[in-house]
Amino acid sequence: MPTALITGATSGIGAAFARRLAADAYSLVLVARDELRLARAADQLKLRYGVAVEVLPADLATEQGLERVESRLRDGVDLLVNNAGFGHPGHFPDVPVADEVRMLKVHCEAVLRLTLAALPGMRERDRGAVINVSSVAGFFTRGTYSASKAWVINFSESAASDVGNPRIRIMALCPGFVRTEFHQRALMDTSGIPGFMWLKADNVVRAAMRDLALGRRVSIPDFRYKAVVAIGRLIPRGLQSRVSGRIGR
């Protein structure tokens, strides 16, 4: 039975990955900060799908938390989903530097280190996959969040190329607006976002797993956001920045 480790596994896209992979008969390792919520999620998945579920409480913004997850990954997993992430309630440069650094640690350092921890076992077994959850925001300019997600896209494509093994796949997943707790936690006003632009987390995961199977290095779920990214690439960066500044939050 294959094993998948998912960070940020108790809500939103992470929880959707847990449901999908449990349905596909993966054993799960769930990583999140809230130990009680992790235990509830594990119990529900075991009851519904009959799979083995391990919980690993860890704060990926801390050295101790990162080391705990790195250690578990070195024991071997077949799929790593780097999903943990968050947004700021403020705008650069008004966000405290400690909060900015915390974001970079979770979005960038954790993705780098956990991928590196998982790869030796995958290379030894000559198979495996890593899905790094980025965002459509990574194709645009909008503060530290967009910058960190752009790094995830670039890193994923570069790492997939450098590994050079088609049996070990590394992919950046770049969804748009998804119905999760993300925006509420970041105190973002989403009232101005049209209803048709929202995606369901389960649909995002379905698209991600399809694109991973196809060997794609970047997955943009849904034709609407594929069009957004394509159009954005044609817009001058200065204009793009002004537009994203108006609608980004």
mmCIF file of N, CA and C in Angstrom, residues 51-188:
data_model
loop_
_atom_site.group_PDB
_atom_site.id
_atom_site.type_symbol
_atom_site.label_atom_id
_atom_site.label_comp_id
_atom_site.label_asym_id
_atom_site.label_seq_id
_atom_site.Cartn_x
_atom_site.Cartn_y
_atom_site.Cartn_z
ATOM 1 N N VAL A 51 -8.331 3.045 5.926
ATOM 2 C CA VAL A 51 -6.891 3.102 5.655
ATOM 3 C C VAL A 51 -6.130 3.448 6.927
ATOM 4 N N ALA A 52 -4.841 3.173 6.932
ATOM 5 C CA ALA A 52 -3.992 3.555 8.051
ATOM 6 C C ALA A 52 -3.704 5.056 7.974
ATOM 7 N N VAL A 53 -3.837 5.728 9.104
ATOM 8 C CA VAL A 53 -3.599 7.172 9.154
ATOM 9 C C VAL A 53 -2.701 7.489 10.344
ATOM 10 N N GLU A 54 -1.579 8.106 10.070
ATOM 11 C CA GLU A 54 -0.629 8.551 11.100
ATOM 12 C C GLU A 54 -0.732 10.054 11.224
ATOM 13 N N VAL A 55 -0.718 10.570 12.447
ATOM 14 C CA VAL A 55 -0.765 12.019 12.635
ATOM 15 C C VAL A 55 0.593 12.507 13.110
ATOM 16 N N LEU A 56 0.985 13.665 12.607
ATOM 17 C CA LEU A 56 2.295 14.235 12.928
ATOM 18 C C LEU A 56 2.115 15.733 13.188
ATOM 19 N N PRO A 57 1.836 16.116 14.431
ATOM 20 C CA PRO A 57 1.697 17.545 14.738
ATOM 21 C C PRO A 57 3.034 18.258 14.556
ATOM 22 N N ALA A 58 3.032 19.339 13.778
ATOM 23 C CA ALA A 58 4.279 20.068 13.540
ATOM 24 C C ALA A 58 3.965 21.446 12.995
ATOM 25 N N ASP A 59 4.696 22.437 13.486
ATOM 26 C CA ASP A 59 4.625 23.793 12.961
ATOM 27 C C ASP A 59 5.819 23.978 12.031
ATOM 28 N N LEU A 60 5.548 24.077 10.728
ATOM 29 C CA LEU A 60 6.628 24.129 9.746
ATOM 30 C C LEU A 60 7.363 25.462 9.730
ATOM 31 N N ALA A 61 6.905 26.416 10.515
ATOM 32 C CA ALA A 61 7.626 27.675 10.651
ATOM 33 C C ALA A 61 8.702 27.587 11.725
ATOM 34 N N THR A 62 8.815 26.430 12.374
ATOM 35 C CA THR A 62 9.818 26.242 13.419
ATOM 36 C C THR A 62 10.824 25.177 13.000
ATOM 37 N N GLU A 63 12.017 25.289 13.518
ATOM 38 C CA GLU A 63 13.051 24.307 13.211
ATOM 39 C C GLU A 63 12.658 22.927 13.720
ATOM 40 N N GLN A 64 12.101 22.874 14.911
ATOM 41 C CA GLN A 64 11.694 21.595 15.484
ATOM 42 C C GLN A 64 10.628 20.920 14.619
ATOM 43 N N GLY A 65 9.653 21.697 14.169
ATOM 44 C CA GLY A 65 8.604 21.135 13.343
ATOM 45 C C GLY A 65 9.132 20.609 12.014
ATOM 46 N N LEU A 66 10.001 21.382 11.378
ATOM 47 C CA LEU A 66 10.589 20.937 10.119
ATOM 48 C C LEU A 66 11.406 19.659 10.298
ATOM 49 N N GLU A 67 12.181 19.594 11.353
ATOM 50 C CA GLU A 67 13.011 18.415 11.579
ATOM 51 C C GLU A 67 12.168 17.173 11.822
ATOM 52 N N ARG A 68 11.025 17.332 12.507
ATOM 53 C CA ARG A 68 10.145 16.185 12.754
ATOM 54 C C ARG A 68 9.624 15.611 11.441
ATOM 55 N N VAL A 69 9.192 16.490 10.553
ATOM 56 C CA VAL A 69 8.633 16.010 9.288
ATOM 57 C C VAL A 69 9.739 15.476 8.377
ATOM 58 N N GLU A 70 10.893 16.139 8.362
ATOM 59 C CA GLU A 70 12.028 15.620 7.586
ATOM 60 C C GLU A 70 12.365 14.196 8.015
ATOM 61 N N SER A 71 12.394 13.963 9.310
ATOM 62 C CA SER A 71 12.736 12.647 9.832
ATOM 63 C C SER A 71 11.745 11.592 9.343
ATOM 64 N N ARG A 72 10.452 11.937 9.364
ATOM 65 C CA ARG A 72 9.446 10.972 8.899
ATOM 66 C C ARG A 72 9.588 10.711 7.396
ATOM 67 N N LEU A 73 9.888 11.729 6.634
ATOM 68 C CA LEU A 73 10.033 11.557 5.193
ATOM 69 C C LEU A 73 11.222 10.668 4.848
ATOM 70 N N ARG A 74 12.259 10.726 5.634
ATOM 71 C CA ARG A 74 13.435 9.887 5.371
ATOM 72 C C ARG A 74 13.121 8.404 5.550
ATOM 73 N N ASP A 75 12.047 8.100 6.280
ATOM 74 C CA ASP A 75 11.616 6.701 6.413
ATOM 75 C C ASP A 75 10.944 6.206 5.137
ATOM 76 N N GLY A 76 10.590 7.137 4.254
ATOM 77 C CA GLY A 76 10.044 6.758 2.965
ATOM 78 C C GLY A 76 8.569 7.044 2.794
ATOM 79 N N VAL A 77 8.225 7.753 1.728
ATOM 80 C CA VAL A 77 6.840 7.943 1.308
ATOM 81 C C VAL A 77 6.810 7.860 -0.218
ATOM 82 N N ASP A 78 5.644 7.561 -0.747
ATOM 83 C CA ASP A 78 5.485 7.484 -2.196
ATOM 84 C C ASP A 78 5.030 8.813 -2.794
ATOM 85 N N LEU A 79 4.327 9.596 -1.991
ATOM 86 C CA LEU A 79 3.831 10.890 -2.461
ATOM 87 C C LEU A 79 3.928 11.904 -1.330
ATOM 88 N N LEU A 80 4.515 13.045 -1.624
ATOM 89 C CA LEU A 80 4.574 14.171 -0.688
ATOM 90 C C LEU A 80 3.736 15.303 -1.256
ATOM 91 N N VAL A 81 2.816 15.809 -0.450
ATOM 92 C CA VAL A 81 2.019 16.964 -0.848
ATOM 93 C C VAL A 81 2.378 18.123 0.077
ATOM 94 N N ASN A 82 3.155 19.067 -0.425
ATOM 95 C CA ASN A 82 3.524 20.264 0.331
ATOM 96 C C ASN A 82 2.404 21.297 0.162
ATOM 97 N N ASN A 83 1.463 21.284 1.080
ATOM 98 C CA ASN A 83 0.277 22.127 0.957
ATOM 99 C C ASN A 83 0.196 23.236 1.990
ATOM 100 N N ALA A 84 0.901 23.115 3.098
ATOM 101 C CA ALA A 84 0.772 24.097 4.175
ATOM 102 C C ALA A 84 1.071 25.512 3.678
ATOM 103 N N GLY A 85 0.249 26.457 4.097
ATOM 104 C CA GLY A 85 0.460 27.841 3.688
ATOM 105 C C GLY A 85 -0.573 28.760 4.303
ATOM 106 N N PHE A 86 -0.343 30.060 4.146
ATOM 107 C CA PHE A 86 -1.267 31.039 4.715
ATOM 108 C C PHE A 86 -1.067 32.376 4.021
ATOM 109 N N GLY A 87 -1.985 33.302 4.253
ATOM 110 C CA GLY A 87 -1.877 34.655 3.726
ATOM 111 C C GLY A 87 -1.823 35.665 4.855
ATOM 112 N N HIS A 88 -1.335 36.866 4.556
ATOM 113 C CA HIS A 88 -1.268 37.937 5.538
ATOM 114 C C HIS A 88 -2.539 38.796 5.480
ATOM 115 N N PRO A 89 -2.981 39.307 6.620
ATOM 116 C CA PRO A 89 -4.108 40.240 6.607
ATOM 117 C C PRO A 89 -3.722 41.650 6.165
ATOM 118 N N GLY A 90 -2.447 41.938 6.066
ATOM 119 C CA GLY A 90 -2.003 43.274 5.691
ATOM 120 C C GLY A 90 -1.282 43.287 4.358
ATOM 121 N N HIS A 91 -0.741 44.439 4.017
ATOM 122 C CA HIS A 91 -0.047 44.637 2.754
ATOM 123 C C HIS A 91 1.420 44.968 3.015
ATOM 124 N N PHE A 92 2.283 44.513 2.120
ATOM 125 C CA PHE A 92 3.688 44.918 2.171
ATOM 126 C C PHE A 92 3.763 46.419 1.869
ATOM 127 N N PRO A 93 4.557 47.207 2.627
ATOM 128 C CA PRO A 93 5.524 46.814 3.649
ATOM 129 C C PRO A 93 5.005 46.979 5.081
ATOM 130 N N ASP A 94 3.681 46.929 5.259
ATOM 131 C CA ASP A 94 3.113 47.140 6.594
ATOM 132 C C ASP A 94 3.085 45.875 7.443
ATOM 133 N N VAL A 95 3.277 44.702 6.823
ATOM 134 C CA VAL A 95 3.285 43.449 7.576
ATOM 135 C C VAL A 95 4.582 43.352 8.378
ATOM 136 N N PRO A 96 4.511 42.985 9.668
ATOM 137 C CA PRO A 96 5.735 42.844 10.468
ATOM 138 C C PRO A 96 6.713 41.875 9.821
ATOM 139 N N VAL A 97 7.985 42.194 9.911
ATOM 140 C CA VAL A 97 8.994 41.386 9.240
ATOM 141 C C VAL A 97 8.979 39.947 9.748
ATOM 142 N N ALA A 98 8.676 39.746 11.029
ATOM 143 C CA ALA A 98 8.638 38.379 11.565
ATOM 144 C C ALA A 98 7.567 37.552 10.863
ATOM 145 N N ASP A 99 6.428 38.182 10.535
ATOM 146 C CA ASP A 99 5.362 37.476 9.827
ATOM 147 C C ASP A 99 5.766 37.176 8.393
ATOM 148 N N GLU A 100 6.478 38.113 7.768
ATOM 149 C CA GLU A 100 6.953 37.875 6.404
ATOM 150 C C GLU A 100 7.943 36.702 6.370
ATOM 151 N N VAL A 101 8.842 36.673 7.332
ATOM 152 C CA VAL A 101 9.836 35.604 7.390
ATOM 153 C C VAL A 101 9.163 34.258 7.659
ATOM 154 N N ARG A 102 8.135 34.272 8.516
ATOM 155 C CA ARG A 102 7.395 33.043 8.793
ATOM 156 C C ARG A 102 6.763 32.496 7.505
ATOM 157 N N MET A 103 6.210 33.399 6.696
ATOM 158 C CA MET A 103 5.612 32.956 5.436
ATOM 159 C C MET A 103 6.660 32.325 4.530
ATOM 160 N N LEU A 104 7.817 32.964 4.400
ATOM 161 C CA LEU A 104 8.866 32.417 3.553
ATOM 162 C C LEU A 104 9.361 31.075 4.077
ATOM 163 N N LYS A 105 9.380 30.915 5.381
ATOM 164 C CA LYS A 105 9.828 29.647 5.957
ATOM 165 C C LYS A 105 8.857 28.518 5.606
ATOM 166 N N VAL A 106 7.545 28.813 5.696
ATOM 167 C CA VAL A 106 6.541 27.782 5.398
ATOM 168 C C VAL A 106 6.410 27.540 3.897
ATOM 169 N N HIS A 107 6.342 28.626 3.111
ATOM 170 C CA HIS A 107 6.099 28.484 1.675
ATOM 171 C C HIS A 107 7.331 28.055 0.897
ATOM 172 N N CYS A 108 8.509 28.450 1.361
ATOM 173 C CA CYS A 108 9.728 28.191 0.579
ATOM 174 C C CYS A 108 10.676 27.215 1.276
ATOM 175 N N GLU A 109 11.137 27.556 2.479
ATOM 176 C CA GLU A 109 12.111 26.678 3.133
ATOM 177 C C GLU A 109 11.531 25.297 3.397
ATOM 178 N N ALA A 110 10.295 25.233 3.872
ATOM 179 C CA ALA A 110 9.694 23.930 4.157
ATOM 180 C C ALA A 110 9.539 23.109 2.887
ATOM 181 N N VAL A 111 9.101 23.738 1.810
ATOM 182 C CA VAL A 111 8.954 23.030 0.535
ATOM 183 C C VAL A 111 10.304 22.481 0.066
ATOM 184 N N LEU A 112 11.335 23.293 0.159
ATOM 185 C CA LEU A 112 12.675 22.863 -0.235
ATOM 186 C C LEU A 112 13.156 21.697 0.621
ATOM 187 N N ARG A 113 13.097 21.865 1.928
ATOM 188 C CA ARG A 113 13.668 20.865 2.824
ATOM 189 C C ARG A 113 12.882 19.553 2.816
ATOM 190 N N LEU A 114 11.569 19.638 2.769
ATOM 191 C CA LEU A 114 10.780 18.404 2.782
ATOM 192 C C LEU A 114 10.922 17.652 1.463
ATOM 193 N N THR A 115 11.010 18.390 0.369
ATOM 194 C CA THR A 115 11.262 17.730 -0.916
ATOM 195 C C THR A 115 12.610 17.013 -0.894
ATOM 196 N N LEU A 116 13.634 17.687 -0.387
ATOM 197 C CA LEU A 116 14.961 17.081 -0.304
ATOM 198 C C LEU A 116 14.978 15.868 0.620
ATOM 199 N N ALA A 117 14.171 15.905 1.676
ATOM 200 C CA ALA A 117 14.114 14.768 2.600
ATOM 201 C C ALA A 117 13.420 13.566 1.969
ATOM 202 N N ALA A 118 12.443 13.818 1.102
ATOM 203 C CA ALA A 118 11.684 12.726 0.485
ATOM 204 C C ALA A 118 12.407 12.094 -0.695
ATOM 205 N N LEU A 119 13.219 12.869 -1.412
ATOM 206 C CA LEU A 119 13.777 12.393 -2.674
ATOM 207 C C LEU A 119 14.734 11.200 -2.568
ATOM 208 N N PRO A 120 15.607 11.116 -1.565
ATOM 209 C CA PRO A 120 16.512 9.962 -1.541
ATOM 210 C C PRO A 120 15.783 8.618 -1.550
ATOM 211 N N GLY A 121 14.721 8.500 -0.764
ATOM 212 C CA GLY A 121 13.962 7.253 -0.750
ATOM 213 C C GLY A 121 13.282 6.984 -2.075
ATOM 214 N N MET A 122 12.779 8.041 -2.708
ATOM 215 C CA MET A 122 12.133 7.870 -4.008
ATOM 216 C C MET A 122 13.145 7.438 -5.059
ATOM 217 N N ARG A 123 14.339 8.013 -5.005
ATOM 218 C CA ARG A 123 15.368 7.654 -5.990
ATOM 219 C C ARG A 123 15.841 6.217 -5.762
ATOM 220 N N GLU A 124 15.907 5.810 -4.505
ATOM 221 C CA GLU A 124 16.310 4.432 -4.209
ATOM 222 C C GLU A 124 15.281 3.432 -4.746
ATOM 223 N N ARG A 125 13.973 3.785 -4.617
ATOM 224 C CA ARG A 125 12.906 2.896 -5.100
ATOM 225 C C ARG A 125 12.590 3.123 -6.576
ATOM 226 N N ASP A 126 13.164 4.156 -7.158
ATOM 227 C CA ASP A 126 12.954 4.503 -8.573
ATOM 228 C C ASP A 126 11.497 4.843 -8.864
ATOM 229 N N ARG A 127 10.844 5.503 -7.909
ATOM 230 C CA ARG A 127 9.475 5.972 -8.128
ATOM 231 C C ARG A 127 9.093 6.926 -7.004
ATOM 232 N N GLY A 128 8.084 7.755 -7.284
ATOM 233 C CA GLY A 128 7.580 8.676 -6.266
ATOM 234 C C GLY A 128 7.140 9.978 -6.900
ATOM 235 N N ALA A 129 6.526 10.817 -6.087
ATOM 236 C CA ALA A 129 6.023 12.086 -6.604
ATOM 237 C C ALA A 129 5.944 13.117 -5.483
ATOM 238 N N VAL A 130 6.098 14.374 -5.888
ATOM 239 C CA VAL A 130 5.956 15.516 -4.986
ATOM 240 C C VAL A 130 5.015 16.515 -5.651
ATOM 241 N N ILE A 131 3.979 16.918 -4.932
ATOM 242 C CA ILE A 131 3.093 17.984 -5.386
ATOM 243 C C ILE A 131 3.288 19.173 -4.459
ATOM 244 N N ASN A 132 3.745 20.283 -5.017
ATOM 245 C CA ASN A 132 3.930 21.512 -4.252
ATOM 246 C C ASN A 132 2.790 22.471 -4.575
ATOM 247 N N VAL A 133 1.974 22.770 -3.582
ATOM 248 C CA VAL A 133 0.808 23.621 -3.818
ATOM 249 C C VAL A 133 1.253 25.076 -3.877
ATOM 250 N N SER A 134 1.168 25.644 -5.057
ATOM 251 C CA SER A 134 1.471 27.044 -5.292
ATOM 252 C C SER A 134 0.149 27.795 -5.451
ATOM 253 N N SER A 135 0.057 28.673 -6.438
ATOM 254 C CA SER A 135 -1.144 29.474 -6.647
ATOM 255 C C SER A 135 -1.041 30.179 -7.984
ATOM 256 N N VAL A 136 -2.181 30.483 -8.576
ATOM 257 C CA VAL A 136 -2.200 31.356 -9.747
ATOM 258 C C VAL A 136 -1.528 32.687 -9.416
ATOM 259 N N ALA A 137 -1.597 33.096 -8.143
ATOM 260 C CA ALA A 137 -0.941 34.341 -7.725
ATOM 261 C C ALA A 137 0.546 34.329 -8.029
ATOM 262 N N GLY A 138 1.152 33.148 -8.131
ATOM 263 C CA GLY A 138 2.576 33.050 -8.419
ATOM 264 C C GLY A 138 2.960 33.531 -9.799
ATOM 265 N N PHE A 139 1.969 33.697 -10.677
ATOM 266 C CA PHE A 139 2.242 34.212 -12.024
ATOM 267 C C PHE A 139 2.098 35.732 -12.098
ATOM 268 N N PHE A 140 1.721 36.338 -10.961
ATOM 269 C CA PHE A 140 1.475 37.777 -10.931
ATOM 270 C C PHE A 140 2.310 38.409 -9.826
ATOM 271 N N THR A 141 2.255 39.740 -9.732
ATOM 272 C CA THR A 141 3.033 40.445 -8.710
ATOM 273 C C THR A 141 2.087 40.998 -7.665
ATOM 274 N N ARG A 142 2.147 40.405 -6.483
ATOM 275 C CA ARG A 142 1.255 40.845 -5.420
ATOM 276 C C ARG A 142 1.852 40.509 -4.063
ATOM 277 N N GLY A 143 2.854 41.252 -3.654
ATOM 278 C CA GLY A 143 3.419 41.109 -2.321
ATOM 279 C C GLY A 143 4.192 39.820 -2.117
ATOM 280 N N THR A 144 4.484 39.546 -0.857
ATOM 281 C CA THR A 144 5.303 38.395 -0.497
ATOM 282 C C THR A 144 4.614 37.086 -0.819
ATOM 283 N N TYR A 145 3.295 37.038 -0.693
ATOM 284 C CA TYR A 145 2.579 35.804 -0.995
ATOM 285 C C TYR A 145 2.822 35.389 -2.441
ATOM 286 N N SER A 146 2.589 36.307 -3.368
ATOM 287 C CA SER A 146 2.813 35.994 -4.781
ATOM 288 C C SER A 146 4.271 35.633 -5.046
ATOM 289 N N ALA A 147 5.176 36.371 -4.420
ATOM 290 C CA ALA A 147 6.601 36.103 -4.626
ATOM 291 C C ALA A 147 6.974 34.703 -4.142
ATOM 292 N N SER A 148 6.447 34.316 -2.985
ATOM 293 C CA SER A 148 6.768 32.986 -2.452
ATOM 294 C C SER A 148 6.171 31.891 -3.325
ATOM 295 N N LYS A 149 4.978 32.120 -3.856
ATOM 296 C CA LYS A 149 4.346 31.117 -4.707
ATOM 297 C C LYS A 149 5.029 31.041 -6.078
ATOM 298 N N ALA A 150 5.567 32.156 -6.547
ATOM 299 C CA ALA A 150 6.362 32.134 -7.778
ATOM 300 C C ALA A 150 7.608 31.269 -7.567
ATOM 301 N N TRP A 151 8.204 31.368 -6.395
ATOM 302 C CA TRP A 151 9.361 30.535 -6.083
ATOM 303 C C TRP A 151 8.987 29.060 -6.144
ATOM 304 N N VAL A 152 7.822 28.710 -5.607
ATOM 305 C CA VAL A 152 7.390 27.305 -5.602
ATOM 306 C C VAL A 152 7.263 26.775 -7.030
ATOM 307 N N ILE A 153 6.705 27.579 -7.924
ATOM 308 C CA ILE A 153 6.567 27.152 -9.321
ATOM 309 C C ILE A 153 7.936 26.932 -9.947
ATOM 310 N N ASN A 154 8.809 27.918 -9.802
ATOM 311 C CA ASN A 154 10.144 27.827 -10.393
ATOM 312 C C ASN A 154 10.919 26.653 -9.804
ATOM 313 N N PHE A 155 10.864 26.510 -8.500
ATOM 314 C CA PHE A 155 11.571 25.412 -7.836
ATOM 315 C C PHE A 155 11.073 24.054 -8.317
ATOM 316 N N SER A 156 9.764 23.901 -8.417
ATOM 317 C CA SER A 156 9.192 22.607 -8.806
ATOM 318 C C SER A 156 9.620 22.220 -10.211
ATOM 319 N N GLU A 157 9.547 23.177 -11.128
ATOM 320 C CA GLU A 157 9.962 22.894 -12.509
ATOM 321 C C GLU A 157 11.460 22.573 -12.567
ATOM 322 N N SER A 158 12.256 23.347 -11.838
ATOM 323 C CA SER A 158 13.702 23.131 -11.847
ATOM 324 C C SER A 158 14.054 21.789 -11.223
ATOM 325 N N ALA A 159 13.413 21.461 -10.087
ATOM 326 C CA ALA A 159 13.706 20.203 -9.412
ATOM 327 C C ALA A 159 13.314 19.011 -10.271
ATOM 328 N N ALA A 160 12.164 19.101 -10.948
ATOM 329 C CA ALA A 160 11.738 18.010 -11.826
ATOM 330 C C ALA A 160 12.753 17.781 -12.931
ATOM 331 N N SER A 161 13.280 18.870 -13.476
ATOM 332 C CA SER A 161 14.284 18.760 -14.529
ATOM 333 C C SER A 161 15.588 18.187 -14.002
ATOM 334 N N ASP A 162 16.002 18.649 -12.830
ATOM 335 C CA ASP A 162 17.283 18.211 -12.274
ATOM 336 C C ASP A 162 17.256 16.743 -11.850
ATOM 337 N N VAL A 163 16.115 16.280 -11.321
ATOM 338 C CA VAL A 163 16.012 14.874 -10.935
ATOM 339 C C VAL A 163 16.162 13.991 -12.163
ATOM 340 N N GLY A 164 15.552 14.416 -13.264
ATOM 341 C CA GLY A 164 15.779 13.754 -14.545
ATOM 342 C C GLY A 164 15.298 12.314 -14.620
ATOM 343 N N ASN A 165 14.296 11.972 -13.822
ATOM 344 C CA ASN A 165 13.762 10.608 -13.827
ATOM 345 C C ASN A 165 12.252 10.697 -14.023
ATOM 346 N N PRO A 166 11.730 10.214 -15.148
ATOM 347 C CA PRO A 166 10.286 10.329 -15.384
ATOM 348 C C PRO A 166 9.443 9.539 -14.404
ATOM 349 N N ARG A 167 10.066 8.633 -13.655
ATOM 350 C CA ARG A 167 9.325 7.863 -12.638
ATOM 351 C C ARG A 167 9.258 8.595 -11.308
ATOM 352 N N ILE A 168 9.973 9.721 -11.206
ATOM 353 C CA ILE A 168 9.880 10.589 -10.026
ATOM 354 C C ILE A 168 9.380 11.940 -10.502
ATOM 355 N N ARG A 169 8.172 12.272 -10.140
ATOM 356 C CA ARG A 169 7.518 13.457 -10.681
ATOM 357 C C ARG A 169 7.404 14.546 -9.613
ATOM 358 N N ILE A 170 7.714 15.758 -10.031
ATOM 359 C CA ILE A 170 7.588 16.927 -9.147
ATOM 360 C C ILE A 170 6.748 17.952 -9.889
ATOM 361 N N MET A 171 5.674 18.391 -9.255
ATOM 362 C CA MET A 171 4.712 19.262 -9.930
ATOM 363 C C MET A 171 4.256 20.389 -9.016
ATOM 364 N N ALA A 172 4.126 21.581 -9.577
ATOM 365 C CA ALA A 172 3.524 22.714 -8.873
ATOM 366 C C ALA A 172 2.040 22.761 -9.219
ATOM 367 N N LEU A 173 1.207 22.822 -8.199
ATOM 368 C CA LEU A 173 -0.235 22.941 -8.373
ATOM 369 C C LEU A 173 -0.618 24.397 -8.134
ATOM 370 N N CYS A 174 -1.280 25.024 -9.111
ATOM 371 C CA CYS A 174 -1.544 26.459 -9.070
ATOM 372 C C CYS A 174 -3.041 26.755 -9.195
ATOM 373 N N PRO A 175 -3.784 26.600 -8.115
ATOM 374 C CA PRO A 175 -5.213 26.917 -8.184
ATOM 375 C C PRO A 175 -5.461 28.411 -8.070
ATOM 376 N N GLY A 176 -6.674 28.821 -8.425
ATOM 377 C CA GLY A 176 -7.115 30.193 -8.200
ATOM 378 C C GLY A 176 -7.854 30.268 -6.872
ATOM 379 N N PHE A 177 -8.965 30.982 -6.842
ATOM 380 C CA PHE A 177 -9.752 31.098 -5.620
ATOM 381 C C PHE A 177 -10.450 29.772 -5.328
ATOM 382 N N VAL A 178 -10.241 29.243 -4.121
ATOM 383 C CA VAL A 178 -10.820 27.967 -3.717
ATOM 384 C C VAL A 178 -11.593 28.176 -2.423
ATOM 385 N N ARG A 179 -12.739 27.518 -2.317
ATOM 386 C CA ARG A 179 -13.559 27.620 -1.114
ATOM 387 C C ARG A 179 -12.881 26.855 0.028
ATOM 388 N N THR A 180 -12.103 27.577 0.829
ATOM 389 C CA THR A 180 -11.412 27.005 1.980
ATOM 390 C C THR A 180 -11.431 28.033 3.110
ATOM 391 N N GLU A 181 -10.710 27.731 4.192
ATOM 392 C CA GLU A 181 -10.594 28.664 5.313
ATOM 393 C C GLU A 181 -9.513 29.721 5.087
ATOM 394 N N PHE A 182 -8.789 29.601 3.986
ATOM 395 C CA PHE A 182 -7.614 30.439 3.748
ATOM 396 C C PHE A 182 -7.935 31.927 3.853
ATOM 397 N N HIS A 183 -8.940 32.382 3.122
ATOM 398 C CA HIS A 183 -9.230 33.812 3.057
ATOM 399 C C HIS A 183 -9.767 34.338 4.386
ATOM 400 N N GLN A 184 -10.572 33.527 5.066
ATOM 401 C CA GLN A 184 -11.091 33.938 6.369
ATOM 402 C C GLN A 184 -9.961 34.116 7.376
ATOM 403 N N ARG A 185 -9.019 33.178 7.375
ATOM 404 C CA ARG A 185 -7.904 33.259 8.311
ATOM 405 C C ARG A 185 -7.030 34.481 8.035
ATOM 406 N N ALA A 186 -6.917 34.864 6.784
ATOM 407 C CA ALA A 186 -6.099 36.022 6.412
ATOM 408 C C ALA A 186 -6.888 37.327 6.473
ATOM 409 N N LEU A 187 -8.136 37.253 6.941
ATOM 410 C CA LEU A 187 -9.006 38.425 7.080
ATOM 411 C C LEU A 187 -9.185 39.144 5.740
ATOM 412 N N MET A 188 -9.308 38.373 4.669
ATOM 413 C CA MET A 188 -9.463 38.947 3.334
ATOM 414 C C MET A 188 -10.940 39.110 3.000
#
